[in-house]
Every structure is written in structure tokens, then in C-alpha cells.
Tab-separated table of N, CA and C in Angstrom:
chain	number	residue	atom	x	y	z
A	1	MET	N	-14.276	5.202	-7.958
A	1	MET	CA	-13.830	6.678	-7.784
A	1	MET	C	-12.637	6.687	-8.655
A	2	ARG	N	-12.235	7.350	-9.015
A	2	ARG	CA	-11.311	7.773	-10.048
A	2	ARG	C	-10.265	9.033	-9.678
A	3	ARG	N	-8.898	8.843	-9.377
A	3	ARG	CA	-7.968	9.615	-8.826
A	3	ARG	C	-7.215	10.372	-9.890
A	4	LEU	N	-7.071	11.475	-10.012
A	4	LEU	CA	-6.180	11.989	-11.091
A	4	LEU	C	-5.236	13.260	-10.325
A	5	ALA	N	-4.175	13.146	-10.410
A	5	ALA	CA	-3.204	14.219	-9.864
A	5	ALA	C	-2.806	15.080	-10.756
A	6	GLY	N	-2.405	16.631	-10.401
A	6	GLY	CA	-1.579	17.221	-11.189
A	6	GLY	C	-2.414	18.574	-11.115
A	7	SER	N	-1.940	19.674	-11.766
A	7	SER	CA	-2.430	20.895	-11.667
A	7	SER	C	-3.134	21.453	-13.188
A	8	ASP	N	-3.200	20.154	-14.032
A	8	ASP	CA	-3.783	20.801	-15.367
A	8	ASP	C	-5.159	20.207	-15.474
A	9	PRO	N	-6.124	21.399	-15.090
A	9	PRO	CA	-7.586	20.909	-15.395
A	9	PRO	C	-7.885	20.024	-16.822
A	10	SER	N	-7.128	20.529	-17.597
A	10	SER	CA	-7.816	19.714	-18.826
A	10	SER	C	-7.637	18.301	-18.981
A	11	SER	N	-6.894	17.560	-18.133
A	11	SER	CA	-6.680	16.075	-17.926
A	11	SER	C	-8.015	15.625	-17.177
A	12	LEU	N	-8.821	16.699	-16.752
A	12	LEU	CA	-10.147	16.259	-16.429
A	12	LEU	C	-11.413	16.311	-17.074
A	13	ALA	N	-11.155	16.838	-18.004
A	13	ALA	CA	-11.965	16.946	-19.067
A	13	ALA	C	-13.230	16.053	-19.457
A	14	SER	N	-12.656	14.895	-20.055
A	14	SER	CA	-13.631	13.643	-20.264
A	14	SER	C	-14.033	13.161	-18.950
A	15	THR	N	-13.389	13.051	-18.001
A	15	THR	CA	-13.933	12.315	-16.762
A	15	THR	C	-15.175	13.217	-16.269
A	16	ILE	N	-14.846	14.460	-16.114
A	16	ILE	CA	-16.281	15.321	-15.869
A	16	ILE	C	-17.437	15.316	-16.846
A	17	ALA	N	-17.002	15.405	-17.889
A	17	ALA	CA	-18.094	15.364	-19.064
A	17	ALA	C	-18.489	14.167	-19.084
A	18	ASP	N	-17.884	13.323	-19.363
A	18	ASP	CA	-18.346	11.496	-19.886
A	18	ASP	C	-18.783	10.863	-18.735
A	19	GLU	N	-18.285	10.942	-17.772
A	19	GLU	CA	-18.186	10.043	-16.364
A	19	GLU	C	-19.303	10.769	-15.273
A	20	HIS	N	-19.630	12.132	-15.576
A	20	HIS	CA	-20.614	12.798	-14.503
A	20	HIS	C	-19.964	12.957	-13.274
A	21	ILE	N	-18.910	13.230	-13.178
A	21	ILE	CA	-18.255	13.566	-12.032
A	21	ILE	C	-18.511	14.904	-11.437
A	22	GLY	N	-18.995	14.808	-10.259
A	22	GLY	CA	-19.561	15.995	-9.579
A	22	GLY	C	-18.886	17.014	-8.674
A	23	SER	N	-17.580	16.532	-8.552
A	23	SER	CA	-16.727	17.333	-7.618
A	23	SER	C	-15.143	17.047	-8.019
A	24	ALA	N	-14.515	18.150	-7.399
A	24	ALA	CA	-12.812	18.107	-7.640
A	24	ALA	C	-12.323	18.680	-6.696
A	25	ILE	N	-11.128	18.147	-5.919
A	25	ILE	CA	-10.590	18.851	-4.680
A	25	ILE	C	-8.892	19.370	-5.090
A	26	LEU	N	-8.914	20.559	-4.765
A	26	LEU	CA	-7.457	21.263	-4.933
A	26	LEU	C	-6.758	21.055	-3.786
A	27	ILE	N	-5.763	20.276	-3.656
A	27	ILE	CA	-4.796	20.100	-3.009
A	27	ILE	C	-3.317	19.993	-3.188
A	28	GLY	N	-2.488	20.095	-2.497
A	28	GLY	CA	-0.974	20.342	-3.003
A	28	GLY	C	-0.224	21.698	-2.843
A	29	ASN	N	0.411	21.982	-3.864
A	29	ASN	CA	1.163	23.206	-3.893
A	29	ASN	C	0.545	24.241	-4.669
A	30	TRP	N	-0.587	24.557	-4.633
A	30	TRP	CA	-1.073	25.740	-5.153
A	30	TRP	C	-0.658	26.851	-4.867
A	31	ASN	N	0.425	27.476	-4.942
A	31	ASN	CA	1.026	28.439	-4.196
A	31	ASN	C	1.214	29.595	-5.146
A	32	THR	N	0.797	29.767	-6.350
A	32	THR	CA	0.942	30.633	-7.299
A	32	THR	C	-0.237	31.832	-7.278
A	33	GLY	N	-1.137	31.534	-6.185
A	33	GLY	CA	-2.064	32.895	-5.925
A	33	GLY	C	-3.479	32.555	-6.521
A	34	ALA	N	-4.442	33.293	-6.320
A	34	ALA	CA	-6.070	33.188	-6.421
A	34	ALA	C	-6.249	33.164	-7.941
A	35	ASP	N	-5.413	34.145	-8.627
A	35	ASP	CA	-5.834	34.151	-10.091
A	35	ASP	C	-5.464	32.870	-10.678
A	36	THR	N	-4.626	32.272	-10.501
A	36	THR	CA	-4.422	30.883	-10.883
A	36	THR	C	-5.354	29.720	-10.562
A	37	VAL	N	-5.577	29.791	-9.359
A	37	VAL	CA	-6.802	28.947	-8.815
A	37	VAL	C	-7.960	29.246	-9.613
A	38	LYS	N	-8.516	30.419	-9.732
A	38	LYS	CA	-9.321	30.880	-10.291
A	38	LYS	C	-9.754	30.477	-11.714
A	39	THR	N	-8.562	30.343	-12.471
A	39	THR	CA	-8.538	29.895	-13.768
A	39	THR	C	-8.837	28.681	-13.919
A	40	ALA	N	-8.137	27.919	-12.928
A	40	ALA	CA	-8.332	26.405	-13.074
A	40	ALA	C	-9.643	25.912	-12.466
A	41	THR	N	-10.325	26.594	-11.585
A	41	THR	CA	-11.656	26.219	-11.165
A	41	THR	C	-12.787	26.691	-12.336
A	42	ALA	N	-12.430	27.571	-13.067
A	42	ALA	CA	-13.462	28.008	-14.098
A	42	ALA	C	-13.260	27.253	-15.248
A	43	GLN	N	-12.092	26.527	-15.366
A	43	GLN	CA	-11.901	25.504	-16.632
A	43	GLN	C	-12.549	24.447	-16.067
A	44	LEU	N	-12.620	23.934	-15.077
A	44	LEU	CA	-13.255	22.604	-14.362
A	44	LEU	C	-14.783	22.785	-14.465
A	45	GLN	N	-15.134	23.915	-13.960
A	45	GLN	CA	-16.779	24.157	-14.054
A	45	GLN	C	-17.271	24.083	-15.728
A	46	GLY	N	-16.375	24.592	-16.397
A	46	GLY	CA	-16.556	24.678	-17.839
A	46	GLY	C	-17.096	23.183	-18.562
A	47	TYR	N	-16.187	22.127	-17.778
A	47	TYR	CA	-16.334	20.706	-18.302
A	47	TYR	C	-17.846	20.120	-17.806
A	48	ALA	N	-18.468	20.901	-16.737
A	48	ALA	CA	-19.703	20.375	-16.274
A	48	ALA	C	-20.678	20.458	-17.416
A	49	PRO	N	-21.474	19.166	-17.357
A	49	PRO	CA	-22.754	19.288	-18.277
A	49	PRO	C	-23.561	20.461	-18.085
A	50	ALA	N	-24.352	20.975	-18.895
A	50	ALA	CA	-24.768	22.321	-18.894
A	50	ALA	C	-26.000	22.105	-17.842
A	51	GLY	N	-26.147	23.446	-17.062
A	51	GLY	CA	-27.061	23.340	-15.815
A	51	GLY	C	-26.353	22.831	-14.580
A	52	ASN	N	-25.411	22.358	-14.591
A	52	ASN	CA	-24.846	21.521	-13.429
A	52	ASN	C	-23.539	22.511	-13.017
A	53	ARG	N	-23.282	22.148	-11.609
A	53	ARG	CA	-22.013	22.948	-11.092
A	53	ARG	C	-21.237	21.858	-10.533
A	54	LEU	N	-19.904	21.850	-10.509
A	54	LEU	CA	-19.353	21.043	-9.685
A	54	LEU	C	-19.069	21.612	-8.059
A	55	ILE	N	-18.927	20.717	-7.395
A	55	ILE	CA	-18.221	21.105	-6.183
A	55	ILE	C	-16.766	21.031	-6.173
A	56	ILE	N	-16.388	22.328	-5.926
A	56	ILE	CA	-14.923	22.222	-5.825
A	56	ILE	C	-14.743	22.672	-4.530
A	57	ALA	N	-13.754	21.699	-3.963
A	57	ALA	CA	-13.096	21.940	-2.507
A	57	ALA	C	-11.741	22.032	-2.278
A	58	THR	N	-11.307	22.460	-1.196
A	58	THR	CA	-9.721	22.376	-0.514
A	58	THR	C	-9.632	22.163	0.642
A	59	ASP	N	-8.656	22.085	1.006
A	59	ASP	CA	-8.504	22.034	2.533
A	59	ASP	C	-7.873	22.883	3.238
A	60	GLN	N	-8.321	24.089	3.544
A	60	GLN	CA	-7.975	25.457	3.748
A	60	GLN	C	-7.884	25.666	5.390
A	61	GLU	N	-7.217	25.004	6.274
A	61	GLU	CA	-7.459	24.891	7.800
A	61	GLU	C	-6.636	25.952	8.366
A	62	GLY	N	-5.648	26.265	7.754
A	62	GLY	CA	-4.684	27.217	8.508
A	62	GLY	C	-3.330	26.547	8.810
A	63	GLY	N	-2.545	27.415	9.174
A	63	GLY	CA	-1.070	26.837	9.768
A	63	GLY	C	-0.484	26.032	8.854
A	64	LEU	N	-0.238	24.766	9.014
A	64	LEU	CA	0.585	23.891	8.207
A	64	LEU	C	-0.305	23.146	7.093
A	65	VAL	N	-1.826	23.330	7.383
A	65	VAL	CA	-2.360	23.010	6.264
A	65	VAL	C	-3.432	24.054	5.587
A	66	GLN	N	-2.439	24.534	4.651
A	66	GLN	CA	-3.165	25.491	3.833
A	66	GLN	C	-2.885	25.426	2.237
A	67	HIS	N	-3.688	24.745	1.773
A	67	HIS	CA	-3.247	24.210	0.297
A	67	HIS	C	-3.108	25.243	-0.866
A	68	LEU	N	-3.940	26.553	-0.578
A	68	LEU	CA	-3.882	27.576	-1.566
A	68	LEU	C	-3.223	28.610	-1.163
A	69	LYS	N	-2.139	29.206	-1.594
A	69	LYS	CA	-1.243	30.380	-1.068
A	69	LYS	C	-1.079	31.468	-2.290
A	70	GLY	N	-0.534	32.293	-1.758
A	70	GLY	CA	0.129	33.373	-2.432
A	70	GLY	C	-0.887	34.426	-2.742
A	71	ALA	N	-0.718	35.225	-3.694
A	71	ALA	CA	-1.544	36.685	-3.808
A	71	ALA	C	-2.994	36.328	-3.760
A	72	GLY	N	-3.632	36.904	-3.090
A	72	GLY	CA	-5.379	36.729	-2.796
A	72	GLY	C	-5.501	35.795	-1.938
A	73	PHE	N	-4.382	35.112	-1.277
A	73	PHE	CA	-5.034	34.136	0.048
A	73	PHE	C	-4.188	34.721	1.005
A	74	ASP	N	-4.727	34.840	2.343
A	74	ASP	CA	-4.330	35.475	3.555
A	74	ASP	C	-3.537	34.115	3.946
A	75	THR	N	-2.398	34.403	4.728
A	75	THR	CA	-1.903	33.266	5.291
A	75	THR	C	-2.628	33.047	6.775
A	76	MET	N	-3.078	31.821	7.037
A	76	MET	CA	-4.182	31.501	8.104
A	76	MET	C	-3.304	31.114	9.053
A	77	PRO	N	-3.600	31.486	10.349
A	77	PRO	CA	-2.863	31.133	11.450
A	77	PRO	C	-3.447	29.556	11.761
A	78	SER	N	-2.744	28.994	12.631
A	78	SER	CA	-2.855	27.581	12.694
A	78	SER	C	-4.377	27.397	13.667
A	79	ALA	N	-5.001	26.266	13.562
A	79	ALA	CA	-6.235	26.133	14.400
A	79	ALA	C	-5.727	26.447	15.640
A	80	THR	N	-4.702	25.942	16.306
A	80	THR	CA	-4.436	26.148	17.630
A	80	THR	C	-4.482	27.916	18.205
A	81	GLN	N	-3.932	28.479	17.033
A	81	GLN	CA	-3.912	29.943	17.223
A	81	GLN	C	-5.158	30.416	16.985
A	82	GLN	N	-5.945	30.121	16.018
A	82	GLN	CA	-7.427	30.342	15.939
A	82	GLN	C	-8.103	30.177	17.057
A	83	GLY	N	-8.058	29.160	18.018
A	83	GLY	CA	-8.535	28.738	19.174
A	83	GLY	C	-8.315	29.777	19.983
A	84	ALA	N	-7.308	30.505	20.036
A	84	ALA	CA	-6.882	31.623	21.108
A	84	ALA	C	-7.506	32.936	20.784
A	85	MET	N	-8.493	32.997	19.634
A	85	MET	CA	-8.932	34.312	19.264
A	85	MET	C	-10.446	34.145	19.824
A	86	ASP	N	-10.897	35.679	19.968
A	86	ASP	CA	-12.453	35.770	20.446
A	86	ASP	C	-13.252	34.865	19.311
A	87	VAL	N	-14.222	34.194	19.610
A	87	VAL	CA	-15.117	33.661	18.579
A	87	VAL	C	-15.687	34.714	17.439
A	88	SER	N	-15.849	35.770	18.044
A	88	SER	CA	-16.458	36.858	16.822
A	88	SER	C	-15.321	37.089	15.964
A	89	GLN	N	-14.232	37.406	16.578
A	89	GLN	CA	-13.257	37.331	15.711
A	89	GLN	C	-12.767	36.596	14.699
A	90	LEU	N	-12.727	35.306	15.428
A	90	LEU	CA	-12.788	34.204	14.315
A	90	LEU	C	-13.420	34.015	13.131
A	91	ARG	N	-14.805	34.428	13.835
A	91	ARG	CA	-16.025	34.417	12.669
A	91	ARG	C	-15.778	35.502	11.479
A	92	GLN	N	-15.191	36.595	11.989
A	92	GLN	CA	-15.135	37.557	10.777
A	92	GLN	C	-14.016	37.193	10.152
A	93	SER	N	-12.616	36.335	10.883
A	93	SER	CA	-11.768	35.975	9.769
A	93	SER	C	-12.137	34.836	8.752
A	94	ALA	N	-12.830	33.949	9.406
A	94	ALA	CA	-12.961	32.888	8.796
A	94	ALA	C	-14.246	33.247	7.240
A	95	SER	N	-14.949	34.453	7.677
A	95	SER	CA	-15.634	34.918	6.402
A	95	SER	C	-14.658	35.662	5.517
A	96	ALA	N	-13.526	36.067	5.973
A	96	ALA	CA	-12.638	36.639	4.760
A	96	ALA	C	-12.006	35.797	3.892
A	97	TRP	N	-11.629	34.694	5.026
A	97	TRP	CA	-10.905	33.594	4.066
A	97	TRP	C	-11.576	32.954	3.319
A	98	GLY	N	-12.993	32.972	3.749
A	98	GLY	CA	-14.138	32.120	2.796
A	98	GLY	C	-14.365	32.985	1.428
A	99	THR	N	-14.346	34.186	1.635
A	99	THR	CA	-14.456	35.429	0.646
A	99	THR	C	-13.379	35.100	-0.242
A	100	GLN	N	-12.225	35.109	-0.059
A	100	GLN	CA	-10.993	34.649	-1.042
A	100	GLN	C	-11.094	33.144	-1.573
A	101	LEU	N	-11.705	32.315	-0.875
A	101	LEU	CA	-11.862	30.968	-1.450
A	101	LEU	C	-12.878	31.182	-2.617
A	102	LYS	N	-13.889	31.888	-2.144
A	102	LYS	CA	-15.256	31.854	-2.999
A	102	LYS	C	-14.649	32.760	-4.524
A	103	ALA	N	-13.988	33.743	-4.285
A	103	ALA	CA	-13.576	34.577	-5.258
A	103	ALA	C	-12.695	33.746	-6.299
A	104	ALA	N	-11.910	32.597	-5.688
A	104	ALA	CA	-11.193	31.831	-6.527
A	104	ALA	C	-11.786	30.495	-7.181
A	105	GLY	N	-12.959	30.513	-6.948
A	105	GLY	CA	-14.159	29.364	-7.251
A	105	GLY	C	-14.152	28.159	-6.537
A	106	ILE	N	-13.684	28.220	-5.487
A	106	ILE	CA	-13.769	27.148	-4.407
A	106	ILE	C	-15.039	27.364	-3.610
A	107	ASN	N	-16.042	26.193	-3.613
A	107	ASN	CA	-17.323	26.294	-2.825
A	107	ASN	C	-17.300	25.398	-1.631
A	108	VAL	N	-16.399	24.892	-1.346
A	108	VAL	CA	-16.503	24.119	-0.225
A	108	VAL	C	-15.115	23.957	0.581
A	109	ASP	N	-14.898	24.266	1.825
A	109	ASP	CA	-13.447	24.057	2.540
A	109	ASP	C	-13.685	22.912	3.393
A	110	LEU	N	-12.829	22.032	3.283
A	110	LEU	CA	-12.729	20.835	4.109
A	110	LEU	C	-12.171	20.852	5.460
A	111	ALA	N	-12.883	22.084	5.833
A	111	ALA	CA	-12.184	22.386	7.569
A	111	ALA	C	-13.514	22.762	8.307
A	112	PRO	N	-13.210	22.949	9.230
A	112	PRO	CA	-12.026	22.821	10.140
A	112	PRO	C	-11.975	21.189	10.949
A	113	VAL	N	-10.934	20.829	11.522
A	113	VAL	CA	-10.812	19.688	12.147
A	113	VAL	C	-11.468	19.880	13.642
A	114	VAL	N	-12.601	19.139	14.235
A	114	VAL	CA	-13.124	19.535	15.044
A	114	VAL	C	-12.911	18.375	16.211
A	115	GLY	N	-11.903	18.304	16.791
A	115	GLY	CA	-11.547	17.575	17.673
A	115	GLY	C	-10.661	18.013	18.923
A	116	THR	N	-10.610	17.401	19.894
A	116	THR	CA	-9.689	17.489	20.866
A	116	THR	C	-8.657	16.740	21.274
A	117	VAL	N	-7.468	17.284	21.311
A	117	VAL	CA	-6.299	16.440	21.527
A	117	VAL	C	-6.223	16.302	22.936
A	118	THR	N	-6.307	14.832	23.714
A	118	THR	CA	-6.291	14.717	24.941
A	118	THR	C	-4.975	14.118	25.437
A	119	VAL	N	-3.850	13.614	24.586
A	119	VAL	CA	-2.961	13.260	24.979
A	119	VAL	C	-1.689	14.240	24.510
A	120	ASP	N	-0.587	13.974	24.658
A	120	ASP	CA	0.605	14.780	24.501
A	120	ASP	C	0.570	15.248	22.998
A	121	ARG	N	0.396	16.634	22.723
A	121	ARG	CA	0.063	17.341	21.254
A	121	ARG	C	1.175	16.453	20.532
A	122	SER	N	2.686	16.427	20.745
A	122	SER	CA	3.407	15.865	19.675
A	122	SER	C	3.449	14.342	19.440
A	123	SER	N	2.282	13.644	20.401
A	123	SER	CA	2.304	12.148	19.956
A	123	SER	C	0.988	11.996	19.322
A	124	ASN	N	0.433	12.996	18.889
A	124	ASN	CA	-0.846	12.796	18.160
A	124	ASN	C	-0.658	13.142	16.646
A	125	ALA	N	-0.120	12.458	15.687
A	125	ALA	CA	0.591	13.012	14.470
A	125	ALA	C	-0.855	13.674	13.584
A	126	PRO	N	-1.920	12.961	13.601
A	126	PRO	CA	-2.739	13.431	12.487
A	126	PRO	C	-3.309	15.094	12.876
A	127	ILE	N	-3.271	15.287	14.214
A	127	ILE	CA	-4.192	16.352	14.505
A	127	ILE	C	-3.174	17.407	15.551
A	128	GLY	N	-2.714	16.709	16.614
A	128	GLY	CA	-1.956	17.514	17.824
A	128	GLY	C	-0.782	18.172	17.075
A	129	ALA	N	0.190	17.479	16.557
A	129	ALA	CA	1.517	17.614	16.031
A	129	ALA	C	1.420	18.632	15.086
A	130	LEU	N	0.078	18.672	14.288
A	130	LEU	CA	0.211	19.645	13.183
A	130	LEU	C	-0.652	20.986	13.601
A	131	TYR	N	-1.086	20.985	14.895
A	131	TYR	CA	-1.586	22.037	15.668
A	131	TYR	C	-3.152	22.347	14.742
A	132	ARG	N	-3.723	21.278	14.601
A	132	ARG	CA	-5.119	21.129	13.734
A	132	ARG	C	-6.171	21.300	14.613
A	133	ASP	N	-6.031	21.552	16.005
A	133	ASP	CA	-7.164	21.444	16.716
A	133	ASP	C	-7.037	22.872	17.353
A	134	PHE	N	-8.395	23.510	17.853
A	134	PHE	CA	-8.563	24.716	18.297
A	134	PHE	C	-7.767	24.694	19.912
A	135	GLY	N	-7.682	23.613	20.488
A	135	GLY	CA	-7.254	23.634	21.774
A	135	GLY	C	-7.492	22.281	22.432
A	136	LEU	N	-7.269	22.558	23.748
A	136	LEU	CA	-7.572	21.431	24.860
A	136	LEU	C	-8.748	21.238	25.435
A	137	ASP	N	-9.391	22.117	25.414
A	137	ASP	CA	-11.075	22.284	25.887
A	137	ASP	C	-12.106	22.111	24.890
A	138	PRO	N	-12.657	20.987	24.960
A	138	PRO	CA	-13.864	20.676	24.114
A	138	PRO	C	-14.788	21.597	23.970
A	139	ALA	N	-15.213	22.247	24.911
A	139	ALA	CA	-16.426	23.270	24.945
A	139	ALA	C	-15.797	24.442	24.107
A	140	GLY	N	-14.639	24.722	24.427
A	140	GLY	CA	-14.054	25.911	23.404
A	140	GLY	C	-13.746	25.481	22.030
A	141	ASN	N	-13.444	24.380	21.951
A	141	ASN	CA	-13.225	23.917	20.495
A	141	ASN	C	-14.583	24.106	19.803
A	142	ALA	N	-15.520	23.448	20.676
A	142	ALA	CA	-16.878	23.556	19.753
A	142	ALA	C	-17.426	24.795	19.365
A	143	ASP	N	-17.308	25.639	20.474
A	143	ASP	CA	-17.520	27.248	20.013
A	143	ASP	C	-16.707	27.872	18.771
A	144	HIS	N	-15.284	27.546	18.771
A	144	HIS	CA	-14.458	27.972	17.864
A	144	HIS	C	-14.779	27.315	16.536
A	145	ALA	N	-15.293	26.095	16.481
A	145	ALA	CA	-15.402	25.330	15.230
A	145	ALA	C	-16.805	26.021	14.723
A	146	LYS	N	-17.757	26.082	15.589
A	146	LYS	CA	-18.955	27.084	14.856
A	146	LYS	C	-18.715	28.323	14.435
A	147	ALA	N	-17.781	28.900	15.102
A	147	ALA	CA	-17.381	30.454	14.521
A	147	ALA	C	-16.894	30.084	13.101
A	148	PHE	N	-16.040	29.245	13.138
A	148	PHE	CA	-15.208	29.025	11.873
A	148	PHE	C	-16.180	28.841	10.656
A	149	ILE	N	-17.076	27.678	11.066
A	149	ILE	CA	-18.411	27.272	9.871
A	149	ILE	C	-18.986	28.266	9.916
A	150	GLN	N	-19.633	29.287	10.691
A	150	GLN	CA	-20.411	30.163	10.408
A	150	GLN	C	-19.582	31.317	9.385
A	151	GLY	N	-18.354	31.557	9.989
A	151	GLY	CA	-17.846	32.486	8.982
A	151	GLY	C	-17.805	32.030	7.655
A	152	MET	N	-17.086	30.928	7.378
A	152	MET	CA	-17.373	30.320	5.959
A	152	MET	C	-18.625	30.475	5.326
A	153	SER	N	-19.864	30.180	5.959
A	153	SER	CA	-20.966	30.089	5.672
A	153	SER	C	-21.445	31.719	5.121
A	154	ASP	N	-21.184	32.495	5.950
A	154	ASP	CA	-21.315	33.882	5.769
A	154	ASP	C	-20.686	34.422	4.347
A	155	SER	N	-19.783	33.805	3.984
A	155	SER	CA	-19.070	34.119	2.619
A	155	SER	C	-19.446	33.275	1.453
A	156	GLY	N	-20.377	32.487	1.919
A	156	GLY	CA	-21.048	31.454	0.697
A	156	GLY	C	-20.200	30.025	0.445
A	157	VAL	N	-19.242	29.979	1.568
A	157	VAL	CA	-18.488	28.663	1.314
A	157	VAL	C	-18.943	27.564	2.280
A	158	GLY	N	-19.562	26.482	1.705
A	158	GLY	CA	-19.810	25.223	2.717
A	158	GLY	C	-18.420	24.805	3.091
A	159	ASN	N	-18.721	23.699	3.818
A	159	ASN	CA	-17.631	23.074	4.613
A	159	ASN	C	-17.813	21.633	4.796
A	160	SER	N	-17.005	21.067	5.227
A	160	SER	CA	-17.333	19.836	5.902
A	160	SER	C	-16.284	19.649	7.016
A	161	ALA	N	-16.725	19.679	8.056
A	161	ALA	CA	-16.029	19.483	9.358
A	161	ALA	C	-15.699	18.263	9.487
A	162	ALA	N	-14.443	18.040	10.067
A	162	ALA	CA	-13.928	16.547	10.241
A	162	ALA	C	-13.867	16.436	11.904
A	163	MET	N	-14.413	15.309	12.444
A	163	MET	CA	-14.309	14.865	13.705
A	163	MET	C	-13.288	14.036	13.930
A	164	HIS	N	-12.511	14.351	14.736
A	164	HIS	CA	-11.301	13.476	15.485
A	164	HIS	C	-11.209	13.133	16.923
A	165	THR	N	-10.920	12.139	17.333
A	165	THR	CA	-10.745	12.177	18.779
A	165	THR	C	-9.314	11.509	18.992
A	166	ALA	N	-8.716	12.019	20.062
A	166	ALA	CA	-7.178	11.447	20.102
A	166	ALA	C	-7.020	11.361	21.544
């Protein structure tokens, strides 16, 4: 695996074209809006061999974990706040967020985290302290995760839900 960091897609041109890399992930401080992301993703797709499309992913969970920000991207509530939403409302919201991602050239969202924090939230650094779970009820978490996943799917964005236990 090769890791390259930065926001200049041209730094990946030979890696994608010559080494047949099939995916890229946009994380970090992409806070200049959807147009900037769309320009970068289009450039990355242009390096892929003819007939191939890259998987271009980001981690857009909401709350403290939202790598793409600015004009064209809604500010998403934390997963814990999403867990308080009605599941049909969450599905509609996730579809809207997914539509924004798709318009910017993102085709996979590395969200949601599907886990239930069973200890003091602040003592669970990776999930609880960052409000990355839908709440403290496993059944409710599953229903909300399903709604988030379905909403993204409705918009044409795939996902990779992460399972964590604490």
C-alpha cells in the first residue's frame, strides 16, 4: 500500500495510472466546499485507465467527523444527535448528504460507525467521546445505522459501516 498525503491530485497521477491504484480517500481539512472537492475528484478519475472508475471515499459521519465542509456540504449533526432523529427523517437526511457527496465526486462514505458504547462516554475515546455512535441502545443503533446506510444508498453513494464495541 502506498500513502500519499496532501490536497494536490496531480501527486497521484503516476500512482493511479502506472500502479493501477483503484481508490483514493479524501480526509483532513477539505473545508473550501464542494466545487473544490469536485475538481479534485474529477482530476483523480482522469488518471484512471480507460474504462475504469476509482472508488473515491471520505469519512463523513457528522459532528466532529466531517472531512468535507464548506459551500455545498451541509453541517451534519453528530451520530448521537442523528440517533435522536426519527429513522425516516434520518434516512431522508442521509440521502440529502449523500446527494451532496455524489455531486462532489465521492462514491463511498466510510460511515456510519455501528457500535454501542457501554461504558462512560468520555472514557471511550474512539467512539463515545467523539459522539460517533447513535446512542446507548443496541436495537436503536441498528435501526439508525440501517436508515443512514439506506439514505446514502438512495443517493447512489456506497458505504463501509464500521463496527466497534466498547
